Amino acid sequence: MSTSVSSAAPASAPEAATDATDVYELRPDRKKHRLVYNVLGLGVFVVMAFPVYWLLVSAFRPNHEIRSYDQTLWPSSVTLDNFARAVDAPNFWTAIQSSLIICGASVAGAMLIGTIAAFAIGRFDFYGRKPFMTVLILVQLLPPTAMLIPIYVQLNGMGALNEYWGVIVVYLVSVLPFTTWMIRGFVINVPRELEEAAMVDGCTRMGAFWRVIFPLVAPGLAAASIFALITAWNEYLFAYILLQDNDKYTLNVWLMNFTTDRGTDYGALMAASVLIAIPVVVFFMIVQKKMAAGLTSGAVKG
């Protein structure tokens, strides 16, 4: 008798849990809350996605249709002339070169310096570490326009105006605090025992960092690199002020070519904006896959 009771008890527990779950999921107030959240989420998505959709659609519209007062969600005729005018615009290829040089150097420098700084902050106890982290975050609260004149005067005294390296330094300093803080969050989550075990096996401190910690913080590097690239690629103000030659302008500054005294070529401007966004989207897709793979691998191996 006792055997039959004990065997029936485990079978009834899942049924009771299932019934409780069904009752919880079918609660009317929960359904209402979920519906409200879904509607709000859909509304936020529409508000954020519609400008992107309108940009893509306008890139394929003829200019006369863009200027028309009778706008439609889909163009009545599709054209590639806007992209042709964008590519044929003066200094298009030199602007691509400038953006790749400046953004590539800024992201690479931020990843290198930020990773080493994050390792030092996350692993070593030194005087003033907490205030340093606080200052690192507070620096991000300063608006870029407030720093424009001091940076301009300093770079002018260094002879860095109208030079790539001057803009690279500005971009590097702009993205470095946040990238360091972000990577530090991944470093402190790596158990110290792994690093100590590697050092017991003969690795130096830097050897343990590159062989043990660095692979484990790869998802953080991917996320930080996305932030650094988007920030540097989309920056306009400092590139416009610090670079004075048309053949050194970045792509965002180069977009001014489509606005003249005779008017604005909106079709070519939209097409050029789409072309500028493609590299960032491609980079994000590539790094996102690696970041997700790193997180999954860490979860499986951990």
Short mmCIF file of C-alpha atoms in Angstrom, two decimals:
data_model
loop_
_atom_site.label_atom_id
_atom_site.label_comp_id
_atom_site.label_asym_id
_atom_site.label_seq_id
_atom_site.Cartn_x
_atom_site.Cartn_y
_atom_site.Cartn_z
CA MET A 1 0.00 0.00 0.00
CA SER A 2 2.77 2.34 0.89
CA THR A 3 4.52 1.48 -2.35
CA SER A 4 1.54 2.49 -4.47
CA VAL A 5 1.15 5.77 -2.63
CA SER A 6 4.82 6.69 -3.03
CA SER A 7 4.78 5.88 -6.74
CA ALA A 8 1.67 7.95 -7.34
CA ALA A 9 2.95 11.01 -5.51
CA PRO A 10 5.71 11.92 -7.99
CA ALA A 11 3.28 11.58 -10.89
CA SER A 12 0.82 14.03 -9.34
CA ALA A 13 3.44 16.71 -8.70
CA PRO A 14 4.06 17.57 -12.37
CA GLU A 15 0.32 17.60 -12.98
CA ALA A 16 -0.20 20.01 -10.12
CA ALA A 17 2.64 22.21 -11.37
CA THR A 18 1.18 22.15 -14.89
CA ASP A 19 -2.26 23.08 -13.62
CA ALA A 20 -0.81 25.94 -11.58
CA THR A 21 1.14 27.16 -14.59
CA ASP A 22 -1.95 27.02 -16.80
CA VAL A 23 -4.00 28.94 -14.26
CA TYR A 24 -1.20 31.52 -13.92
CA GLU A 25 -0.89 31.96 -17.67
CA LEU A 26 -4.64 32.26 -18.15
CA ARG A 27 -5.13 34.99 -15.57
CA PRO A 28 -7.06 37.83 -17.25
CA ASP A 29 -4.95 40.58 -15.68
CA ARG A 30 -1.78 38.93 -16.93
CA LYS A 31 -3.20 38.73 -20.45
CA LYS A 32 -4.12 42.41 -20.32
CA HIS A 33 -0.65 43.39 -19.14
CA ARG A 34 0.94 41.34 -21.88
CA LEU A 35 -1.32 42.92 -24.47
CA VAL A 36 -0.44 46.42 -23.25
CA TYR A 37 3.28 45.64 -23.35
CA ASN A 38 2.99 44.20 -26.84
CA VAL A 39 1.11 47.25 -28.10
CA LEU A 40 3.64 49.62 -26.51
CA GLY A 41 6.54 47.62 -27.93
CA LEU A 42 4.97 47.63 -31.37
CA GLY A 43 4.42 51.38 -31.15
CA VAL A 44 8.05 52.01 -30.18
CA PHE A 45 9.21 49.76 -33.01
CA VAL A 46 7.09 51.63 -35.57
CA VAL A 47 8.32 55.02 -34.37
CA MET A 48 11.96 53.91 -34.57
CA ALA A 49 11.71 51.87 -37.78
CA PHE A 50 9.63 54.24 -39.90
CA PRO A 51 12.40 56.83 -40.49
CA VAL A 52 14.72 54.02 -41.59
CA TYR A 53 12.03 52.66 -43.91
CA TRP A 54 11.38 56.13 -45.34
CA LEU A 55 15.10 56.62 -45.95
CA LEU A 56 15.33 53.33 -47.85
CA VAL A 57 12.22 54.01 -49.90
CA SER A 58 13.22 57.59 -50.71
CA ALA A 59 16.61 56.38 -51.94
CA PHE A 60 14.79 54.66 -54.82
CA ARG A 61 12.29 57.46 -55.54
CA PRO A 62 12.76 59.96 -58.37
CA ASN A 63 13.48 63.48 -57.18
CA HIS A 64 10.19 64.89 -58.43
CA GLU A 65 8.31 62.28 -56.41
CA ILE A 66 10.31 63.07 -53.27
CA ARG A 67 9.41 66.75 -53.58
CA SER A 68 5.75 66.01 -54.28
CA TYR A 69 3.11 66.80 -51.67
CA ASP A 70 1.28 63.56 -52.48
CA GLN A 71 3.50 61.06 -50.71
CA THR A 72 2.89 57.31 -50.69
CA LEU A 73 4.39 54.54 -48.60
CA TRP A 74 5.78 52.89 -51.72
CA PRO A 75 7.30 54.72 -54.73
CA SER A 76 5.26 54.70 -57.92
CA SER A 77 8.47 54.18 -59.89
CA VAL A 78 11.83 52.80 -58.77
CA THR A 79 15.09 54.31 -59.96
CA LEU A 80 18.80 53.77 -59.33
CA ASP A 81 19.79 57.22 -60.58
CA ASN A 82 20.08 58.48 -57.01
CA PHE A 83 22.80 55.94 -56.25
CA ALA A 84 24.58 56.77 -59.50
CA ARG A 85 24.67 60.48 -58.62
CA ALA A 86 25.84 59.66 -55.10
CA VAL A 87 28.74 57.53 -56.31
CA ASP A 88 29.68 60.06 -58.99
CA ALA A 89 29.72 62.95 -56.50
CA PRO A 90 33.13 64.58 -55.92
CA ASN A 91 35.44 63.02 -53.32
CA PHE A 92 33.22 59.99 -52.69
CA TRP A 93 36.06 57.47 -52.71
CA THR A 94 38.41 59.74 -50.77
CA ALA A 95 35.69 60.17 -48.13
CA ILE A 96 35.43 56.38 -47.84
CA GLN A 97 39.20 56.20 -47.43
CA SER A 98 39.18 58.89 -44.74
CA SER A 99 36.37 57.21 -42.80
CA LEU A 100 38.04 53.80 -42.94
CA ILE A 101 41.39 55.18 -41.78
CA ILE A 102 40.00 57.28 -38.94
CA CYS A 103 37.40 54.79 -37.70
CA GLY A 104 39.65 51.75 -38.12
CA ALA A 105 42.49 53.32 -36.16
CA SER A 106 40.11 54.63 -33.48
CA VAL A 107 38.41 51.27 -32.94
CA ALA A 108 41.68 49.32 -32.96
CA GLY A 109 43.28 51.73 -30.48
CA ALA A 110 40.22 51.70 -28.23
CA MET A 111 40.14 47.89 -28.18
CA LEU A 112 43.86 47.58 -27.44
CA ILE A 113 44.13 50.26 -24.77
CA GLY A 114 40.67 49.58 -23.35
CA THR A 115 41.35 45.86 -22.93
CA ILE A 116 44.64 46.42 -21.12
CA ALA A 117 43.12 49.16 -18.95
CA ALA A 118 40.08 47.02 -18.13
CA PHE A 119 42.36 44.14 -17.12
CA ALA A 120 44.38 46.42 -14.84
CA ILE A 121 41.27 47.93 -13.23
CA GLY A 122 39.52 44.60 -12.84
CA ARG A 123 42.47 42.58 -11.51
CA PHE A 124 44.68 44.95 -9.50
CA ASP A 125 43.86 46.81 -6.30
CA PHE A 126 45.48 50.23 -6.43
CA TYR A 127 44.90 53.50 -4.65
CA GLY A 128 42.07 55.53 -6.16
CA ARG A 129 40.58 52.74 -8.26
CA LYS A 130 36.97 53.46 -7.31
CA PRO A 131 37.23 57.24 -7.83
CA PHE A 132 38.93 56.53 -11.15
CA MET A 133 36.00 54.38 -12.26
CA THR A 134 33.59 57.11 -11.17
CA VAL A 135 35.47 59.72 -13.18
CA LEU A 136 35.54 57.32 -16.11
CA ILE A 137 31.75 57.29 -16.17
CA LEU A 138 31.25 60.99 -15.39
CA VAL A 139 33.41 61.96 -18.37
CA GLN A 140 30.69 60.53 -20.61
CA LEU A 141 28.23 63.11 -19.26
CA LEU A 142 30.15 66.01 -20.80
CA PRO A 143 28.52 67.18 -24.05
CA PRO A 144 30.90 67.12 -27.04
CA THR A 145 30.15 70.74 -27.89
CA ALA A 146 31.49 71.83 -24.49
CA MET A 147 34.87 70.29 -25.33
CA LEU A 148 35.04 71.52 -28.92
CA ILE A 149 36.89 74.81 -28.39
CA PRO A 150 39.47 73.45 -25.88
CA ILE A 151 40.19 70.50 -28.17
CA TYR A 152 40.48 72.78 -31.19
CA VAL A 153 42.92 75.10 -29.42
CA GLN A 154 45.02 72.21 -28.14
CA LEU A 155 45.21 70.43 -31.50
CA ASN A 156 46.00 73.71 -33.23
CA GLY A 157 48.96 74.19 -30.91
CA MET A 158 50.13 70.66 -31.67
CA GLY A 159 49.82 71.16 -35.43
CA ALA A 160 47.16 68.44 -35.64
CA LEU A 161 44.47 70.40 -37.46
CA ASN A 162 43.52 68.98 -40.84
CA GLU A 163 45.40 65.78 -39.97
CA TYR A 164 43.99 62.29 -39.65
CA TRP A 165 45.83 61.56 -36.45
CA GLY A 166 44.30 64.59 -34.72
CA VAL A 167 40.77 63.31 -35.38
CA ILE A 168 41.82 59.77 -34.44
CA VAL A 169 43.04 61.00 -31.04
CA VAL A 170 39.75 62.81 -30.44
CA TYR A 171 37.68 59.78 -31.41
CA LEU A 172 39.88 57.48 -29.35
CA VAL A 173 39.53 59.63 -26.24
CA SER A 174 35.76 59.83 -26.81
CA VAL A 175 35.10 56.08 -26.97
CA LEU A 176 37.84 54.83 -24.64
CA PRO A 177 36.12 55.46 -21.25
CA PHE A 178 32.97 53.55 -22.11
CA THR A 179 34.77 50.70 -23.86
CA THR A 180 37.07 50.32 -20.85
CA TRP A 181 34.13 50.25 -18.47
CA MET A 182 32.27 47.73 -20.63
CA ILE A 183 35.21 45.34 -21.03
CA ARG A 184 35.97 45.60 -17.30
CA GLY A 185 32.53 44.11 -16.60
CA PHE A 186 33.55 40.99 -18.51
CA VAL A 187 37.01 40.82 -16.94
CA ILE A 188 35.76 40.80 -13.35
CA ASN A 189 33.37 37.94 -14.19
CA VAL A 190 36.27 35.67 -15.16
CA PRO A 191 37.27 33.62 -12.07
CA ARG A 192 40.69 34.46 -10.73
CA GLU A 193 41.33 30.74 -10.27
CA LEU A 194 41.65 30.29 -14.04
CA GLU A 195 44.34 32.93 -14.22
CA GLU A 196 46.15 31.57 -11.17
CA ALA A 197 46.06 28.04 -12.58
CA ALA A 198 47.63 29.25 -15.81
CA MET A 199 50.38 31.03 -13.87
CA VAL A 200 51.03 27.87 -11.84
CA ASP A 201 51.49 26.02 -15.13
CA GLY A 202 54.20 28.47 -16.11
CA CYS A 203 52.41 31.39 -17.77
CA THR A 204 53.39 34.94 -16.94
CA ARG A 205 50.80 37.50 -15.92
CA MET A 206 50.46 38.76 -19.50
CA GLY A 207 50.60 35.22 -20.84
CA ALA A 208 47.68 34.23 -18.64
CA PHE A 209 45.83 37.32 -19.80
CA TRP A 210 46.24 36.63 -23.52
CA ARG A 211 45.71 32.87 -23.29
CA VAL A 212 42.99 32.63 -20.65
CA ILE A 213 41.21 35.92 -20.00
CA PHE A 214 41.31 37.40 -23.49
CA PRO A 215 39.35 34.54 -25.16
CA LEU A 216 36.75 34.61 -22.38
CA VAL A 217 36.13 38.36 -22.71
CA ALA A 218 35.78 38.16 -26.51
CA PRO A 219 32.00 38.80 -26.30
CA GLY A 220 32.74 42.01 -24.39
CA LEU A 221 35.27 43.05 -27.01
CA ALA A 222 32.68 42.46 -29.71
CA ALA A 223 30.09 44.61 -27.92
CA ALA A 224 32.63 47.35 -27.21
CA SER A 225 33.86 47.34 -30.81
CA ILE A 226 30.29 47.81 -32.05
CA PHE A 227 29.84 50.81 -29.77
CA ALA A 228 33.20 52.30 -30.76
CA LEU A 229 32.61 51.86 -34.49
CA ILE A 230 29.09 53.30 -34.45
CA THR A 231 30.25 56.28 -32.39
CA ALA A 232 33.24 57.02 -34.63
CA TRP A 233 31.47 56.29 -37.92
CA ASN A 234 28.48 58.52 -37.16
CA GLU A 235 30.46 61.43 -35.69
CA TYR A 236 30.09 64.68 -37.62
CA LEU A 237 30.96 67.75 -35.56
CA PHE A 238 34.66 67.16 -34.81
CA ALA A 239 35.36 65.84 -38.30
CA TYR A 240 33.79 68.95 -39.80
CA ILE A 241 35.73 71.35 -37.55
CA LEU A 242 39.11 69.61 -37.44
CA LEU A 243 39.36 68.55 -41.10
CA GLN A 244 39.51 71.48 -43.50
CA ASP A 245 40.30 69.92 -46.89
CA ASN A 246 37.51 68.44 -48.97
CA ASP A 247 39.66 65.44 -49.87
CA LYS A 248 40.04 64.58 -46.16
CA TYR A 249 36.40 64.81 -45.13
CA THR A 250 34.75 61.72 -43.69
CA LEU A 251 31.55 60.37 -45.23
CA ASN A 252 29.24 62.21 -42.84
CA VAL A 253 30.84 65.55 -43.69
CA TRP A 254 30.94 64.62 -47.38
CA LEU A 255 27.12 64.50 -47.36
CA MET A 256 27.17 68.32 -47.39
CA ASN A 257 27.94 68.13 -51.12
CA PHE A 258 24.28 67.41 -51.82
CA THR A 259 23.14 70.68 -50.22
CA THR A 260 24.07 73.75 -52.25
CA ASP A 261 22.81 77.27 -52.85
CA ARG A 262 20.60 75.93 -55.63
CA GLY A 263 18.86 73.46 -53.34
CA THR A 264 19.20 69.96 -51.97
CA ASP A 265 19.41 66.80 -54.03
CA TYR A 266 17.30 64.72 -51.67
CA GLY A 267 17.37 61.59 -53.79
CA ALA A 268 21.15 61.42 -53.95
CA LEU A 269 21.36 62.42 -50.28
CA MET A 270 19.11 59.52 -49.27
CA ALA A 271 21.01 57.10 -51.49
CA ALA A 272 24.35 58.25 -50.08
CA SER A 273 23.02 57.84 -46.54
CA VAL A 274 22.05 54.25 -47.33
CA LEU A 275 25.51 53.55 -48.74
CA ILE A 276 27.14 55.02 -45.64
CA ALA A 277 25.04 52.83 -43.33
CA ILE A 278 25.93 49.57 -45.10
CA PRO A 279 29.44 49.07 -43.60
CA VAL A 280 28.18 49.53 -40.04
CA VAL A 281 25.29 47.11 -40.59
CA VAL A 282 27.61 44.50 -42.10
CA PHE A 283 30.13 44.89 -39.27
CA PHE A 284 27.35 44.60 -36.70
CA MET A 285 26.03 41.39 -38.25
CA ILE A 286 29.49 39.81 -38.34
CA VAL A 287 30.44 40.79 -34.80
CA GLN A 288 27.01 39.92 -33.44
CA LYS A 289 27.38 36.33 -34.63
CA LYS A 290 30.79 36.07 -33.00
CA MET A 291 29.49 37.65 -29.82
CA ALA A 292 26.55 35.23 -29.62
CA ALA A 293 28.84 32.29 -30.39
CA GLY A 294 31.23 33.37 -27.63
CA LEU A 295 28.43 33.69 -25.10
CA THR A 296 27.01 30.29 -26.04
CA SER A 297 30.42 28.64 -25.94
CA GLY A 298 31.12 30.10 -22.53
CA ALA A 299 27.79 28.87 -21.21
CA VAL A 300 28.40 25.35 -22.51
CA LYS A 301 31.98 25.10 -21.25
CA GLY A 302 31.33 26.82 -17.94
#
